[in-house]
Amino acid sequence: MGLLDTLKETFEASTQSTNRGGGTRESKGAYWCHDCAERILDLNFEGETPPACPACGDDMAFERSPGSTGCAC
């Protein structure tokens, strides 16, 4: 069964799943300031309210990454 196990592992590794195993956190998106084109990755921000743009001070908008599930409309 070695060949079948190898093929199974190969196909599992080639899926487009955003779940790549444990041990690391995965980004669900980023905070953007559209006026200043500033971006803060969600993993680099700790807080419950949107961060302020470092350039202009306005609240930044959260946008999900294409790899996350659901619509980013």
PDB file of C-alpha atoms in Angstrom:
ATOM      1  CA  MET A   1       0.000   0.000   0.000  1.00  0.00           C
ATOM      2  CA  GLY A   2       3.005   2.311  -0.078  1.00  0.00           C
ATOM      3  CA  LEU A   3       2.180   3.639  -3.540  1.00  0.00           C
ATOM      4  CA  LEU A   4      -1.437   4.375  -2.621  1.00  0.00           C
ATOM      5  CA  ASP A   5      -0.393   6.156   0.576  1.00  0.00           C
ATOM      6  CA  THR A   6       2.102   8.260  -1.370  1.00  0.00           C
ATOM      7  CA  LEU A   7      -0.518   9.227  -3.955  1.00  0.00           C
ATOM      8  CA  LYS A   8      -3.026  10.075  -1.226  1.00  0.00           C
ATOM      9  CA  GLU A   9      -0.498  12.312   0.555  1.00  0.00           C
ATOM     10  CA  THR A  10       0.386  14.012  -2.735  1.00  0.00           C
ATOM     11  CA  PHE A  11      -3.234  14.834  -3.535  1.00  0.00           C
ATOM     12  CA  GLU A  12      -3.908  16.076  -0.012  1.00  0.00           C
ATOM     13  CA  ALA A  13      -0.886  18.382  -0.184  1.00  0.00           C
ATOM     14  CA  SER A  14      -1.962  19.832  -3.530  1.00  0.00           C
ATOM     15  CA  THR A  15      -5.443  20.961  -2.481  1.00  0.00           C
ATOM     16  CA  GLN A  16      -6.270  24.644  -2.335  1.00  0.00           C
ATOM     17  CA  SER A  17      -7.375  24.388   1.266  1.00  0.00           C
ATOM     18  CA  THR A  18      -6.397  27.320   3.490  1.00  0.00           C
ATOM     19  CA  ASN A  19      -5.808  24.804   6.296  1.00  0.00           C
ATOM     20  CA  ARG A  20      -2.104  24.015   6.053  1.00  0.00           C
ATOM     21  CA  GLY A  21      -1.758  22.328   9.420  1.00  0.00           C
ATOM     22  CA  GLY A  22      -1.282  23.464  12.956  1.00  0.00           C
ATOM     23  CA  GLY A  23       1.416  25.521  14.535  1.00  0.00           C
ATOM     24  CA  THR A  24       0.949  28.775  12.673  1.00  0.00           C
ATOM     25  CA  ARG A  25      -1.784  31.340  12.596  1.00  0.00           C
ATOM     26  CA  GLU A  26      -3.190  32.220   9.230  1.00  0.00           C
ATOM     27  CA  SER A  27      -4.186  35.703   8.203  1.00  0.00           C
ATOM     28  CA  LYS A  28      -7.846  36.309   7.506  1.00  0.00           C
ATOM     29  CA  GLY A  29      -7.189  39.667   5.856  1.00  0.00           C
ATOM     30  CA  ALA A  30      -5.755  43.087   6.473  1.00  0.00           C
ATOM     31  CA  TYR A  31      -6.726  46.568   7.581  1.00  0.00           C
ATOM     32  CA  TRP A  32      -6.509  49.141   4.780  1.00  0.00           C
ATOM     33  CA  CYS A  33      -6.533  52.908   4.492  1.00  0.00           C
ATOM     34  CA  HIS A  34      -7.680  53.477   0.935  1.00  0.00           C
ATOM     35  CA  ASP A  35      -6.747  57.153   0.951  1.00  0.00           C
ATOM     36  CA  CYS A  36      -3.126  56.551   1.985  1.00  0.00           C
ATOM     37  CA  ALA A  37      -2.690  53.008   0.587  1.00  0.00           C
ATOM     38  CA  GLU A  38      -1.484  51.867   4.031  1.00  0.00           C
ATOM     39  CA  ARG A  39      -1.944  48.220   5.022  1.00  0.00           C
ATOM     40  CA  ILE A  40      -1.701  46.414   8.375  1.00  0.00           C
ATOM     41  CA  LEU A  41      -1.932  42.628   8.352  1.00  0.00           C
ATOM     42  CA  ASP A  42      -4.500  41.376  10.871  1.00  0.00           C
ATOM     43  CA  LEU A  43      -1.831  39.231  12.540  1.00  0.00           C
ATOM     44  CA  ASN A  44       0.181  42.379  13.267  1.00  0.00           C
ATOM     45  CA  PHE A  45      -2.690  44.117  15.082  1.00  0.00           C
ATOM     46  CA  GLU A  46      -4.061  43.264  18.502  1.00  0.00           C
ATOM     47  CA  GLY A  47      -7.263  45.002  19.450  1.00  0.00           C
ATOM     48  CA  GLU A  48     -11.005  44.996  19.052  1.00  0.00           C
ATOM     49  CA  THR A  49     -11.475  48.286  17.223  1.00  0.00           C
ATOM     50  CA  PRO A  50     -10.020  49.061  13.798  1.00  0.00           C
ATOM     51  CA  PRO A  51      -6.546  50.557  14.004  1.00  0.00           C
ATOM     52  CA  ALA A  52      -5.864  54.159  13.066  1.00  0.00           C
ATOM     53  CA  CYS A  53      -3.927  54.748   9.858  1.00  0.00           C
ATOM     54  CA  PRO A  54      -0.305  55.570  10.692  1.00  0.00           C
ATOM     55  CA  ALA A  55      -0.241  58.215   7.940  1.00  0.00           C
ATOM     56  CA  CYS A  56      -3.531  60.122   8.359  1.00  0.00           C
ATOM     57  CA  GLY A  57      -5.048  58.846  11.629  1.00  0.00           C
ATOM     58  CA  ASP A  58      -8.411  57.752  10.139  1.00  0.00           C
ATOM     59  CA  ASP A  59      -9.907  54.364  11.050  1.00  0.00           C
ATOM     60  CA  MET A  60      -8.804  51.609   8.701  1.00  0.00           C
ATOM     61  CA  ALA A  61     -11.227  49.181   6.994  1.00  0.00           C
ATOM     62  CA  PHE A  62     -10.888  45.397   7.343  1.00  0.00           C
ATOM     63  CA  GLU A  63     -10.860  43.397   4.139  1.00  0.00           C
ATOM     64  CA  ARG A  64     -10.735  39.620   4.031  1.00  0.00           C
ATOM     65  CA  SER A  65      -8.163  37.830   1.968  1.00  0.00           C
ATOM     66  CA  PRO A  66      -9.251  35.802  -1.072  1.00  0.00           C
ATOM     67  CA  GLY A  67      -8.149  32.619   0.688  1.00  0.00           C
ATOM     68  CA  SER A  68     -10.614  33.028   3.533  1.00  0.00           C
ATOM     69  CA  THR A  69     -14.065  31.544   3.221  1.00  0.00           C
ATOM     70  CA  GLY A  70     -17.013  33.709   2.411  1.00  0.00           C
ATOM     71  CA  CYS A  71     -17.527  36.765   0.294  1.00  0.00           C
ATOM     72  CA  ALA A  72     -15.356  39.828   0.805  1.00  0.00           C
ATOM     73  CA  CYS A  73     -18.013  42.109  -0.681  1.00  0.00           C
TER      74      CYS A  73
END
